[in-house]
Structure formats: structure tokens, C-alpha cells
């Protein structure tokens, strides 16, 4: 059986960055830009007023005050029609083009109308260029404004909009299909009869995928019937990643491995030295140049949750072209002593005693089928294999939930 | 003119937690639970096998090995039909109910079939309860599994699914309407003619709202025409927050304040000691018990971006019932000397020199209309008002983008 590290290395080898795709800019936040984006405009397209006020000839204000003739009112969205000469001014609004002749803007708070078309100005330090943003000083036509590889934030959506781009080429969010398998599963809205349980892993995985910046595609429940599994797995393989919940332990009706093999999915590993989550299965399908990664997660809800956070989240990040560590890992200090017993490395739920100081205490924990107890967990502590006594103050790796 | 702190205090006074609402569990991630959720089932609903293997009478394995008659095969989703007596075993799969009479499960790896219906077991330490999860040990019918006030994570979506809840009462994501105003604006897909600019604030605000865990509602562009503004503002006031972009400076055609007044929106503050972002406007409308907060953001893209991050993001958090600090603030160390000039507190774009060590350097910066230069910014440094020389190593507040 391989170790967690070996499993992660295998995922790293097989999860390559997805090909670029055009997506709506608003859907591209968090994605890596896959093209250099150039401006199609000069911005500002003209020398622009940075303030509401009066466009003036700076030389008129050499003595810090003047009375000027107002020759025009230029609102945002309109263009000046007159040239401003000495002793003249044009009233102007923020964003409007500076009229010819003017070389500075005096803000309205420093002015006072003293007649129908005459303004008195008291304003020190008015020099050429004051309160004017020169043409093309923000964006120059043809110049690259965003380079390939940039991770897009809301700010960059604004920049893309400025240069006319409501769609853009990015490394897209991975599409992750979820298929819950097992005759024992009923939908969340149903009351489970004898021997049945609700499909809680499906919705939980969908929420985990969204939180990991993947796009979940829920294929629902497949019974342990070859025909149904075959059809739904075929649909799931159209995604970038197919996550199967259940069906990968050594049980009698676990048809999943044979159906995957029929679909040309090749096993990369099965079982990892890990508790909970040992039965995890990972494989890959490459058909006509299209690659799909396949994870088989244990049906047990806690195992499913942990395997997703450790392994599937990493694969989603790699497909999206991210290189930073996808694990929200933290070194924490035990707030109280703990005896850990187990022959496998174990992820054990814990709560923050003091989140800022990174001190944590293990929770009372009935075992891996006990999802409800996890609501109290802030993180998982990663205890190494072997029985060992830990003391308060010991440092241990943690995975923040 | 009020300070940033005074403005934030006023927002805190007026932005109250939204009333609870039923939403789909998958849409509720990040929201605060507004009800105590009780389990409607026992989980497991029966004593359950934790392993694939054989359900046995533990006493039969007192000597660590035994040969037993296999009386039945119990798959997940089926119920046992026979009682296991001494010297008998039932083959069982993970998740299946333990048959009457059996009190332990031996995992399949410790067993070997030695005939049509006979199994040999070599397994030390098999005591009563081994590999069995007792009925109701995870969830007990009627017991609270999640308490009001809990912030929902993907994990809690799984727990909700276990107790049959695909909808749940939460403090909902605030709905935030965006209305861009101004005759100078054209849509992103258009080439701006003379005196026009693209509406970059609309898409940027939509992306910022989504990143702040609000639900953006884009009302598009309203011309500086009373009728159009009146209609669109009326629609925007149906949201929890209305964000107006542009139209709040002292310009001639700034009809917005009067249209807001007609709609019974009361001004709370106008203008904050801040650069960029001084003209920000904040108000509130309470009609028939429905409250809408209204922000008027400056049309300048950088001012709009900064005002959103400082003020609107905080209001979204408060409506959503969050109490932790909504500002992604950090104290950083200047990596190089900097002379800051200005009569207002200024948010100045900077880049990380070393993000882990929190050292940052101000960017070259043409001023507040220069959104494109912000793509290089990792954070905004918050310089106090006044001209001052800062040295490398000086510590200063920052707002991470």
C-alpha cells in the first residue's frame, strides 16, 4: 500500500493543466489567464478632467486668483465645442474631455459664479496638467495590459471590461462529475427504509467541489446494476474529473472497477496508508486526446470528505494550473495531551483552542462513519502511524477545514 | 467630512443582520444557520458493519482462530434474514446491518473460504463490538445536530443531507443590485465613441460582490435621465443593497441624489476623508419594514474598487450576520523608502516583495483613474493624511486585494 506522499506524487504526475478555453469574464475570477490581453483603446481616450470644476489656462492663475468668462459647459459624455483662450474657462465635469486651449482644471470648491457666465477662482498652485489625466496614460492601444498566467481577480474583470473584453481565454475551472453508487442509497428528500441511507456524500461533494473552485456536475445515484453504472460512468467521463462515491472497497457487488476498465479507465493506485480513506482508488482515461481523471472515494462520509480534501482538491488545483499548495495545511500545537493509536497515518478531527495562536485539541470521536461529530471540527490533525503519546505543546501537522 | 472610522461606524449602525430565509443547502455554504437542525433519523439506523468481512459471535474467536459455517450473505442495502448462532458467521459488507446474534465483524482480509459455505478465520483481539458502529451513535432521532449561528461549510451540507434537509433556514447571502449611471457609459462589447467610456465598474462590482459572498444583480446602465433613473433605482431598491456607480459627485447632471430622495432614501453620509473615494455616498431606505442600504460609489474605477472593498464589503458581511473583521487587513513592512504626499488618508497600491514576511513596496501610480496599473497590485497601503517620509522597515496598515 502506498503512502499519502506517494499518492500525491502520482496525482501530480497525471493531473496536467487543462487546455485554454474562452469563458465569460465574470466566470473567470480565480482562473489563470491563458492569453496576453492588449488594450483596444487609449484610456483615457483624451486628456480628461479628474475633478468637477473649470478647465482653464494655468497661466491665468499665476497670481492664485482670477475672474474668467465661462464659454461653455462640458458634461461627461459630451465633447467640447470651443477653444479656451486666455481669461476664459469652460465648466467641466469629472471624466469630460479637456477643451483645446485649456491646460488645467480648477476644482469647483475653489470657484464661485459671479454672473451668468463669469466665475471667480481662488486657487493656489494651478500649474499645467493640474487635475488632468493625459490621453493613453492608463491604457495605450495595442499595449499588453494583462499577461498570460495572471490569476484573475475582480479587479482584472474591471480591466478586461475597460479593454472591451467580456470573454477571455483562461485555464477553465475543472468540471467535476459526481456519481454516488450503491443500492443502499436514497435521495436526501426521502426517508430511508430498512438497510438504506441517504446519499449525503453527493451534496457534500458538490459543495466541496464548488469550494475548491471546480464546477460540480451531479449525476445522482447509480444502483449496483451494470447497465446503469455503465451509462452514468460514460456521462461522468465527459467531465475533467469523475468522482465516484462508494463502490471501491472489496465488497461483493462492487461492480465499479470492472465497469471502469470497460471504459478504458486505467488504475493508477488503489488504497493508501491513511485513516480514514484507505480504500481510495485513482485512475485515468485518455481517449482521443481527452483525459479524464477518476477518483473512487470510499462511501463512508468522513472518508469521502477527507479523501476529497487531500486528493481531489489537489487534482482540481493542478488542472486549473495552480502551483501553490492546495492543502490548507498548518502546523499546530496540541493544547492537551493525546494518545493516538493506529497502524495508519490518521486524520483526526480537532477544534481550535486558540485559532490565532494555532493551538488545537482533538475532539471526542466515534470513528469514521460519524460525520455529525465533524461539525465541531475546525481542522484535521495528521497523526503518523503507530501508537504514541503526545504531550500538550507538541507540534503536529493539521489540515484546516 | 467624516473619517474612514466614522464612516465604518455608521455602516455598522445601519447594516443589520438580514431576516432568515429557506434556501437550498447547496446554496447555503458560507451562510449562518438560522435554525437548530434536529435529526429525523437514527444513524446508523441499526448496528452497522464498519468493514467488509464476516459477522461473527466474538466468543467463537476467543482463541484467535475458528472455522465457521456461513449461513447468509448480507450486502449493503439488504437486511439479514437469519440469526447467527455460535460456530456460525454471515458474510457482510461495509454498511450492512449486523444480523441478530452476531456481535463483531472480522475483516475479509483475515478470512479464507474453505468450502461452499465455510470460512476459516485467523483474527486476534475480536471482542464484542469490534468493527460495529452501534445504532444511533452518530445521529439520534430528535437530537440537535447543528445549532443556529453555525456557519455552514461543505461538511455541514453533508450532515444536513444525512438528516434529510436539502433546504435550510439561514441568514441569506445579501442581494446586491448594481446600477451604473452616466451618459458617457457604453457597454463592454461596444467601442466607445468620442467622450464615451466603457462601463467597467459594472462587471468589476459584480465580481467583487460575488467574491464578498453576495449575490450580484446587474441592472446595467442608466442614462442621466430622470425617468430612466427613477425606474432602475426602484428596481434596485428591491435588493438588500443598491450600489450606484457614478452620479454622486457635485456635477451638473448628477440627478441621482434627488431621485434617491424621491424614493425615500435618506442620506447617512456623503464624502469621507479618503483618497481615492472621497465622494462616496451612503444612505438607507426603510419602507414597510423592508430595509435597503444604498451606496453611491464614485464613477472612477479605482475609487469604485476601493470604496467597495472598504465599505460595501463590510455591509455585505454585516447583513450576512458575520461578525469577524471583513477587511482582509494586514500590517506590513515597507521594503523601500516612500514619500507620501496628500491631505487625505490614502489607499496606495503596492506589491508584495515577500508575501510570507509581509514586506511590500508601493507601485508607480498615475492616480486614481489608472485601473490598469492596479493589476500589479497585491494590496493597498493605508497612508495617513499629511506629507510624510517613510523609511524601509516602517510598519503600515494594508488591505490585501
Short mmCIF file of N, CA and C in Angstrom, two decimals, chain B residues 27-171:
data_model
loop_
_atom_site.label_atom_id
_atom_site.label_comp_id
_atom_site.label_asym_id
_atom_site.label_seq_id
_atom_site.Cartn_x
_atom_site.Cartn_y
_atom_site.Cartn_z
N UNK B 27 -26.77 26.03 -1.76
CA UNK B 27 -26.57 27.48 -1.90
C UNK B 27 -26.23 28.12 -0.56
N UNK B 28 -26.27 27.34 0.51
CA UNK B 28 -26.16 27.91 1.85
C UNK B 28 -24.74 27.89 2.39
N UNK B 29 -23.80 27.35 1.61
CA UNK B 29 -22.42 27.31 2.10
C UNK B 29 -21.92 28.74 2.33
N UNK B 30 -21.34 28.97 3.48
CA UNK B 30 -20.87 30.31 3.84
C UNK B 30 -21.88 31.08 4.66
N UNK B 31 -23.14 30.64 4.64
CA UNK B 31 -24.20 31.35 5.39
C UNK B 31 -24.27 30.86 6.84
N UNK B 32 -24.84 31.71 7.70
CA UNK B 32 -25.10 31.32 9.08
C UNK B 32 -26.43 30.60 9.17
N UNK B 33 -26.42 29.47 9.83
CA UNK B 33 -27.65 28.72 10.06
C UNK B 33 -28.57 29.53 10.97
N UNK B 34 -29.87 29.57 10.63
CA UNK B 34 -30.81 30.38 11.41
C UNK B 34 -31.81 29.52 12.18
N UNK B 35 -31.58 28.25 12.23
CA UNK B 35 -32.46 27.35 13.00
C UNK B 35 -31.59 26.26 13.62
N UNK B 36 -32.11 25.66 14.68
CA UNK B 36 -31.49 24.43 15.18
C UNK B 36 -31.99 23.29 14.31
N UNK B 37 -31.09 22.49 13.80
CA UNK B 37 -31.49 21.37 12.94
C UNK B 37 -31.38 20.08 13.75
N UNK B 38 -32.51 19.37 13.82
CA UNK B 38 -32.53 18.09 14.55
C UNK B 38 -32.50 16.94 13.55
N UNK B 39 -32.00 15.83 13.99
CA UNK B 39 -32.01 14.64 13.14
C UNK B 39 -33.40 14.04 13.10
N UNK B 40 -33.82 13.57 11.93
CA UNK B 40 -35.10 12.85 11.82
C UNK B 40 -34.88 11.34 11.77
N UNK B 41 -33.64 10.95 11.94
CA UNK B 41 -33.33 9.51 11.90
C UNK B 41 -32.30 9.15 12.97
N UNK B 42 -32.24 7.85 13.25
CA UNK B 42 -31.09 7.32 13.96
C UNK B 42 -30.03 6.97 12.92
N UNK B 43 -28.78 7.32 13.20
CA UNK B 43 -27.71 6.95 12.28
C UNK B 43 -26.53 6.44 13.06
N UNK B 44 -26.05 5.28 12.75
CA UNK B 44 -26.69 4.37 11.81
C UNK B 44 -28.04 3.91 12.34
N UNK B 45 -28.93 3.52 11.43
CA UNK B 45 -30.29 3.14 11.85
C UNK B 45 -30.30 1.76 12.52
N UNK B 46 -29.16 1.09 12.44
CA UNK B 46 -29.02 -0.25 13.02
C UNK B 46 -27.54 -0.40 13.36
N UNK B 47 -27.22 -1.42 14.15
CA UNK B 47 -25.81 -1.72 14.35
C UNK B 47 -25.23 -2.08 12.98
N UNK B 48 -24.18 -1.42 12.60
CA UNK B 48 -23.73 -1.45 11.20
C UNK B 48 -22.33 -1.99 11.09
N UNK B 49 -22.07 -2.76 10.02
CA UNK B 49 -20.72 -3.27 9.78
C UNK B 49 -19.82 -2.14 9.30
N UNK B 50 -18.65 -2.02 9.89
CA UNK B 50 -17.69 -0.99 9.51
C UNK B 50 -16.69 -1.50 8.48
N UNK B 51 -16.72 -2.79 8.19
CA UNK B 51 -15.76 -3.43 7.31
C UNK B 51 -16.49 -4.45 6.44
N UNK B 52 -15.93 -4.74 5.28
CA UNK B 52 -16.33 -5.94 4.56
C UNK B 52 -15.75 -7.14 5.29
N UNK B 53 -16.54 -8.17 5.51
CA UNK B 53 -16.00 -9.35 6.18
C UNK B 53 -17.09 -10.30 6.63
N UNK B 54 -16.97 -10.78 7.87
CA UNK B 54 -17.93 -11.75 8.39
C UNK B 54 -18.43 -11.28 9.75
N UNK B 55 -19.75 -11.30 9.89
CA UNK B 55 -20.36 -11.04 11.20
C UNK B 55 -20.29 -12.34 11.98
N UNK B 56 -19.73 -12.26 13.19
CA UNK B 56 -19.50 -13.47 13.99
C UNK B 56 -19.94 -13.26 15.44
N UNK B 57 -19.92 -14.33 16.19
CA UNK B 57 -20.06 -14.24 17.65
C UNK B 57 -18.64 -14.14 18.19
N UNK B 58 -18.33 -13.04 18.83
CA UNK B 58 -16.95 -12.78 19.24
C UNK B 58 -16.38 -13.93 20.07
N UNK B 59 -17.22 -14.53 20.88
CA UNK B 59 -16.75 -15.60 21.77
C UNK B 59 -16.16 -16.76 20.97
N UNK B 60 -16.63 -16.95 19.74
CA UNK B 60 -16.09 -18.03 18.90
C UNK B 60 -14.61 -17.81 18.56
N UNK B 61 -14.14 -16.57 18.71
CA UNK B 61 -12.77 -16.25 18.32
C UNK B 61 -11.88 -15.99 19.53
N UNK B 62 -12.29 -16.55 20.66
CA UNK B 62 -11.52 -16.33 21.89
C UNK B 62 -10.08 -16.83 21.70
N UNK B 63 -9.92 -17.87 20.88
CA UNK B 63 -8.57 -18.42 20.66
C UNK B 63 -7.92 -17.84 19.40
N UNK B 64 -8.48 -16.76 18.87
CA UNK B 64 -7.94 -16.03 17.71
C UNK B 64 -8.16 -16.75 16.38
N UNK B 65 -8.68 -17.95 16.38
CA UNK B 65 -8.98 -18.57 15.09
C UNK B 65 -10.18 -19.49 15.24
N UNK B 66 -10.84 -19.71 14.11
CA UNK B 66 -12.03 -20.57 14.14
C UNK B 66 -12.41 -20.93 12.72
N UNK B 67 -13.17 -22.00 12.55
CA UNK B 67 -13.81 -22.32 11.28
C UNK B 67 -15.31 -22.27 11.51
N UNK B 68 -15.98 -21.50 10.69
CA UNK B 68 -17.40 -21.23 10.95
C UNK B 68 -18.24 -21.54 9.71
N UNK B 69 -19.52 -21.87 9.95
CA UNK B 69 -20.47 -22.08 8.85
C UNK B 69 -21.01 -20.73 8.39
N UNK B 70 -20.98 -20.50 7.08
CA UNK B 70 -21.51 -19.24 6.54
C UNK B 70 -22.98 -19.46 6.22
N UNK B 71 -23.85 -18.76 6.95
CA UNK B 71 -25.29 -19.03 6.83
C UNK B 71 -25.99 -18.09 5.87
N UNK B 72 -25.31 -16.98 5.45
CA UNK B 72 -26.01 -15.96 4.66
C UNK B 72 -24.98 -14.97 4.12
N UNK B 73 -25.34 -14.27 3.04
CA UNK B 73 -24.51 -13.17 2.54
C UNK B 73 -25.36 -11.90 2.61
N UNK B 74 -24.88 -10.90 3.37
CA UNK B 74 -25.66 -9.67 3.56
C UNK B 74 -24.95 -8.53 2.84
N UNK B 75 -25.53 -8.08 1.74
CA UNK B 75 -24.91 -6.96 1.01
C UNK B 75 -25.49 -5.65 1.52
N UNK B 76 -24.77 -4.55 1.25
CA UNK B 76 -25.28 -3.23 1.64
C UNK B 76 -26.61 -3.02 0.93
N UNK B 77 -27.60 -2.55 1.65
CA UNK B 77 -28.92 -2.37 1.05
C UNK B 77 -29.85 -3.55 1.31
N UNK B 78 -29.30 -4.64 1.81
CA UNK B 78 -30.17 -5.76 2.17
C UNK B 78 -30.20 -5.93 3.69
N UNK B 79 -31.22 -6.64 4.16
CA UNK B 79 -31.32 -6.86 5.60
C UNK B 79 -31.08 -8.35 5.88
N UNK B 80 -30.46 -8.64 7.03
CA UNK B 80 -30.21 -10.04 7.38
C UNK B 80 -31.53 -10.77 7.61
N UNK B 81 -31.57 -12.03 7.25
CA UNK B 81 -32.81 -12.81 7.46
C UNK B 81 -32.60 -13.91 8.49
N UNK B 82 -31.34 -14.13 8.86
CA UNK B 82 -31.07 -15.24 9.79
C UNK B 82 -30.30 -14.76 11.01
N UNK B 83 -30.48 -15.49 12.09
CA UNK B 83 -29.77 -15.21 13.33
C UNK B 83 -28.46 -16.00 13.31
N UNK B 84 -27.39 -15.33 13.69
CA UNK B 84 -26.09 -16.00 13.74
C UNK B 84 -25.94 -16.66 15.11
N UNK B 85 -25.73 -17.97 15.11
CA UNK B 85 -25.53 -18.68 16.37
C UNK B 85 -24.05 -19.01 16.53
N UNK B 86 -23.68 -19.58 17.64
CA UNK B 86 -22.29 -19.99 17.86
C UNK B 86 -21.86 -20.90 16.71
N UNK B 87 -20.58 -20.75 16.33
CA UNK B 87 -19.98 -21.52 15.22
C UNK B 87 -20.54 -21.13 13.85
N UNK B 88 -21.27 -20.04 13.80
CA UNK B 88 -21.81 -19.56 12.52
C UNK B 88 -21.28 -18.15 12.21
N UNK B 89 -21.37 -17.81 10.94
CA UNK B 89 -21.00 -16.46 10.50
C UNK B 89 -21.89 -16.06 9.33
N UNK B 90 -22.06 -14.76 9.13
CA UNK B 90 -22.75 -14.27 7.93
C UNK B 90 -21.77 -13.35 7.21
N UNK B 91 -21.60 -13.61 5.90
CA UNK B 91 -20.73 -12.69 5.15
C UNK B 91 -21.44 -11.34 5.09
N UNK B 92 -20.71 -10.27 5.26
CA UNK B 92 -21.35 -8.95 5.38
C UNK B 92 -20.50 -7.91 4.68
N UNK B 93 -21.18 -6.88 4.16
CA UNK B 93 -20.44 -5.81 3.51
C UNK B 93 -20.53 -4.54 4.33
N UNK B 94 -19.54 -3.70 4.15
CA UNK B 94 -19.49 -2.42 4.85
C UNK B 94 -20.84 -1.72 4.74
N UNK B 95 -21.37 -1.27 5.83
CA UNK B 95 -22.62 -0.52 5.81
C UNK B 95 -23.85 -1.38 6.03
N UNK B 96 -23.70 -2.70 5.94
CA UNK B 96 -24.89 -3.55 6.09
C UNK B 96 -25.20 -3.76 7.57
N UNK B 97 -26.48 -4.09 7.87
CA UNK B 97 -26.87 -4.30 9.28
C UNK B 97 -26.30 -5.61 9.83
N UNK B 98 -25.86 -5.53 11.06
CA UNK B 98 -25.34 -6.72 11.75
C UNK B 98 -26.53 -7.66 12.03
N UNK B 99 -26.41 -8.93 11.69
CA UNK B 99 -27.52 -9.84 11.96
C UNK B 99 -27.66 -10.12 13.46
N UNK B 100 -28.86 -10.46 13.85
CA UNK B 100 -29.10 -10.83 15.25
C UNK B 100 -28.13 -11.95 15.62
N UNK B 101 -27.70 -11.94 16.84
CA UNK B 101 -26.80 -12.99 17.33
C UNK B 101 -25.34 -12.63 17.18
N UNK B 102 -24.97 -11.97 16.10
CA UNK B 102 -23.57 -11.58 15.88
C UNK B 102 -23.25 -10.35 16.73
N UNK B 103 -22.01 -10.25 17.18
CA UNK B 103 -21.62 -9.07 17.98
C UNK B 103 -20.25 -8.53 17.58
N UNK B 104 -19.72 -9.01 16.44
CA UNK B 104 -18.44 -8.47 15.96
C UNK B 104 -18.33 -8.75 14.46
N UNK B 105 -17.45 -7.98 13.81
CA UNK B 105 -17.18 -8.23 12.38
C UNK B 105 -15.68 -8.47 12.24
N UNK B 106 -15.35 -9.56 11.52
CA UNK B 106 -13.95 -9.85 11.20
C UNK B 106 -13.71 -9.38 9.77
N UNK B 107 -12.63 -8.64 9.56
CA UNK B 107 -12.48 -8.11 8.20
C UNK B 107 -12.03 -9.19 7.23
N UNK B 108 -12.44 -9.03 5.97
CA UNK B 108 -12.31 -10.10 4.99
C UNK B 108 -10.86 -10.54 4.80
N UNK B 109 -9.92 -9.60 5.00
CA UNK B 109 -8.51 -9.94 4.84
C UNK B 109 -8.03 -10.99 5.84
N UNK B 110 -8.78 -11.16 6.94
CA UNK B 110 -8.39 -12.14 7.96
C UNK B 110 -9.15 -13.47 7.81
N UNK B 111 -9.77 -13.66 6.63
CA UNK B 111 -10.61 -14.83 6.45
C UNK B 111 -10.23 -15.56 5.16
N UNK B 112 -10.65 -16.82 5.08
CA UNK B 112 -10.41 -17.61 3.86
C UNK B 112 -11.56 -18.61 3.71
N UNK B 113 -12.19 -18.60 2.55
CA UNK B 113 -13.25 -19.58 2.30
C UNK B 113 -12.59 -20.97 2.21
N UNK B 114 -13.18 -21.93 2.91
CA UNK B 114 -12.60 -23.27 2.85
C UNK B 114 -13.64 -24.28 2.40
N UNK B 115 -14.66 -23.82 1.77
CA UNK B 115 -15.72 -24.70 1.26
C UNK B 115 -16.84 -23.82 0.77
N UNK B 116 -17.87 -24.40 0.22
CA UNK B 116 -19.04 -23.71 -0.33
C UNK B 116 -19.59 -22.71 0.68
N UNK B 117 -19.68 -23.11 1.93
CA UNK B 117 -20.31 -22.27 2.96
C UNK B 117 -19.56 -22.42 4.27
N UNK B 118 -18.25 -22.34 4.16
CA UNK B 118 -17.44 -22.48 5.37
C UNK B 118 -16.24 -21.54 5.25
N UNK B 119 -15.93 -20.86 6.35
CA UNK B 119 -14.86 -19.87 6.31
C UNK B 119 -13.89 -20.13 7.46
N UNK B 120 -12.58 -19.94 7.14
CA UNK B 120 -11.57 -20.05 8.19
C UNK B 120 -11.12 -18.64 8.57
N UNK B 121 -11.07 -18.36 9.84
CA UNK B 121 -10.73 -17.02 10.33
C UNK B 121 -9.50 -17.10 11.22
N UNK B 122 -8.56 -16.18 10.95
CA UNK B 122 -7.40 -16.01 11.86
C UNK B 122 -7.41 -14.53 12.25
N UNK B 123 -7.89 -14.22 13.43
CA UNK B 123 -8.04 -12.81 13.80
C UNK B 123 -7.91 -12.63 15.30
N UNK B 124 -6.83 -11.97 15.73
CA UNK B 124 -6.68 -11.73 17.17
C UNK B 124 -7.57 -10.56 17.62
N UNK B 125 -7.81 -10.49 18.89
CA UNK B 125 -8.48 -9.32 19.51
C UNK B 125 -9.89 -9.05 19.00
N UNK B 126 -10.60 -10.10 18.65
CA UNK B 126 -12.00 -9.88 18.26
C UNK B 126 -12.86 -9.93 19.53
N UNK B 127 -13.30 -8.73 19.94
CA UNK B 127 -14.16 -8.65 21.13
C UNK B 127 -15.51 -8.10 20.70
N UNK B 128 -16.49 -8.21 21.57
CA UNK B 128 -17.84 -7.76 21.24
C UNK B 128 -17.79 -6.29 20.82
N UNK B 129 -18.43 -5.98 19.72
CA UNK B 129 -18.48 -4.60 19.24
C UNK B 129 -17.43 -4.29 18.17
N UNK B 130 -16.47 -5.22 17.97
CA UNK B 130 -15.38 -4.96 17.03
C UNK B 130 -15.93 -4.71 15.61
N UNK B 131 -15.52 -3.59 15.00
CA UNK B 131 -15.91 -3.24 13.63
C UNK B 131 -17.41 -3.06 13.45
N UNK B 132 -18.08 -2.73 14.56
CA UNK B 132 -19.52 -2.45 14.50
C UNK B 132 -19.74 -1.02 14.97
N UNK B 133 -20.54 -0.28 14.22
CA UNK B 133 -20.93 1.05 14.68
C UNK B 133 -22.34 0.93 15.25
N UNK B 134 -22.51 1.21 16.56
CA UNK B 134 -23.82 0.99 17.18
C UNK B 134 -24.89 1.94 16.63
N UNK B 135 -26.10 1.43 16.57
CA UNK B 135 -27.28 2.21 16.18
C UNK B 135 -27.30 3.57 16.88
N UNK B 136 -27.61 4.64 16.13
CA UNK B 136 -27.81 6.00 16.67
C UNK B 136 -26.57 6.60 17.31
N UNK B 137 -25.41 5.99 17.08
CA UNK B 137 -24.20 6.54 17.72
C UNK B 137 -23.72 7.81 17.02
N UNK B 138 -24.09 8.01 15.76
CA UNK B 138 -23.71 9.25 15.08
C UNK B 138 -24.84 10.28 15.18
N UNK B 139 -26.05 9.86 14.87
CA UNK B 139 -27.22 10.76 14.93
C UNK B 139 -28.33 10.06 15.69
N UNK B 140 -28.91 10.77 16.67
CA UNK B 140 -30.05 10.20 17.38
C UNK B 140 -31.29 11.02 17.03
N UNK B 141 -32.35 10.33 16.64
CA UNK B 141 -33.58 10.99 16.22
C UNK B 141 -34.04 12.02 17.24
N UNK B 142 -34.30 13.25 16.78
CA UNK B 142 -34.78 14.32 17.65
C UNK B 142 -33.67 15.15 18.26
N UNK B 143 -32.45 14.66 18.23
CA UNK B 143 -31.35 15.42 18.83
C UNK B 143 -30.84 16.47 17.84
N UNK B 144 -30.47 17.63 18.38
CA UNK B 144 -29.93 18.71 17.54
C UNK B 144 -28.57 18.31 16.99
N UNK B 145 -28.42 18.42 15.68
CA UNK B 145 -27.12 18.11 15.09
C UNK B 145 -26.36 19.36 14.69
N UNK B 146 -27.08 20.42 14.36
CA UNK B 146 -26.43 21.69 14.02
C UNK B 146 -27.23 22.81 14.68
N UNK B 147 -26.54 23.71 15.34
CA UNK B 147 -27.22 24.78 16.08
C UNK B 147 -27.25 26.08 15.29
N UNK B 148 -28.30 26.86 15.51
CA UNK B 148 -28.41 28.17 14.88
C UNK B 148 -27.13 28.96 15.14
N UNK B 149 -26.68 29.70 14.13
CA UNK B 149 -25.47 30.50 14.28
C UNK B 149 -24.24 29.85 13.68
N UNK B 150 -24.33 28.56 13.42
CA UNK B 150 -23.21 27.84 12.81
C UNK B 150 -23.02 28.31 11.37
N UNK B 151 -21.81 28.59 11.00
CA UNK B 151 -21.52 28.94 9.61
C UNK B 151 -21.35 27.66 8.79
N UNK B 152 -22.13 27.53 7.74
CA UNK B 152 -22.17 26.26 7.02
C UNK B 152 -20.98 26.10 6.08
N UNK B 153 -20.36 24.93 6.17
CA UNK B 153 -19.28 24.53 5.27
C UNK B 153 -19.78 23.36 4.43
N UNK B 154 -19.01 22.91 3.44
CA UNK B 154 -19.44 21.72 2.69
C UNK B 154 -19.74 20.53 3.61
N UNK B 155 -18.92 20.36 4.63
CA UNK B 155 -19.15 19.32 5.63
C UNK B 155 -20.56 19.36 6.20
N UNK B 156 -21.05 20.55 6.53
CA UNK B 156 -22.39 20.67 7.11
C UNK B 156 -23.47 20.38 6.06
N UNK B 157 -23.18 20.62 4.79
CA UNK B 157 -24.12 20.22 3.74
C UNK B 157 -24.32 18.69 3.78
N UNK B 158 -23.22 17.98 4.03
CA UNK B 158 -23.31 16.53 4.18
C UNK B 158 -24.14 16.13 5.39
N UNK B 159 -23.94 16.81 6.50
CA UNK B 159 -24.72 16.50 7.71
C UNK B 159 -26.19 16.81 7.48
N UNK B 160 -26.49 17.95 6.87
CA UNK B 160 -27.88 18.29 6.55
C UNK B 160 -28.51 17.21 5.68
N UNK B 161 -27.76 16.72 4.69
CA UNK B 161 -28.28 15.67 3.80
C UNK B 161 -28.57 14.41 4.61
N UNK B 162 -27.70 14.09 5.55
CA UNK B 162 -27.93 12.89 6.38
C UNK B 162 -29.25 12.97 7.13
N UNK B 163 -29.64 14.16 7.55
CA UNK B 163 -30.90 14.29 8.31
C UNK B 163 -32.04 14.76 7.40
N UNK B 164 -31.87 14.60 6.10
CA UNK B 164 -32.98 14.79 5.17
C UNK B 164 -33.23 16.21 4.75
N UNK B 165 -32.26 17.10 4.99
CA UNK B 165 -32.50 18.50 4.70
C UNK B 165 -31.77 18.94 3.45
N UNK B 166 -32.54 19.17 2.36
CA UNK B 166 -31.92 19.78 1.19
C UNK B 166 -32.23 21.27 1.14
N UNK B 167 -33.09 21.73 2.05
CA UNK B 167 -33.29 23.17 2.24
C UNK B 167 -33.13 23.47 3.73
N UNK B 168 -32.77 24.69 4.02
CA UNK B 168 -32.48 25.01 5.41
C UNK B 168 -32.66 26.51 5.62
N UNK B 169 -32.99 26.89 6.84
CA UNK B 169 -33.19 28.31 7.16
C UNK B 169 -31.84 28.93 7.53
N UNK B 170 -31.45 29.95 6.78
CA UNK B 170 -30.16 30.61 7.03
C UNK B 170 -30.33 32.13 6.95
N UNK B 171 -29.33 32.84 7.41
CA UNK B 171 -29.21 34.25 7.08
C UNK B 171 -28.71 34.27 5.64
#
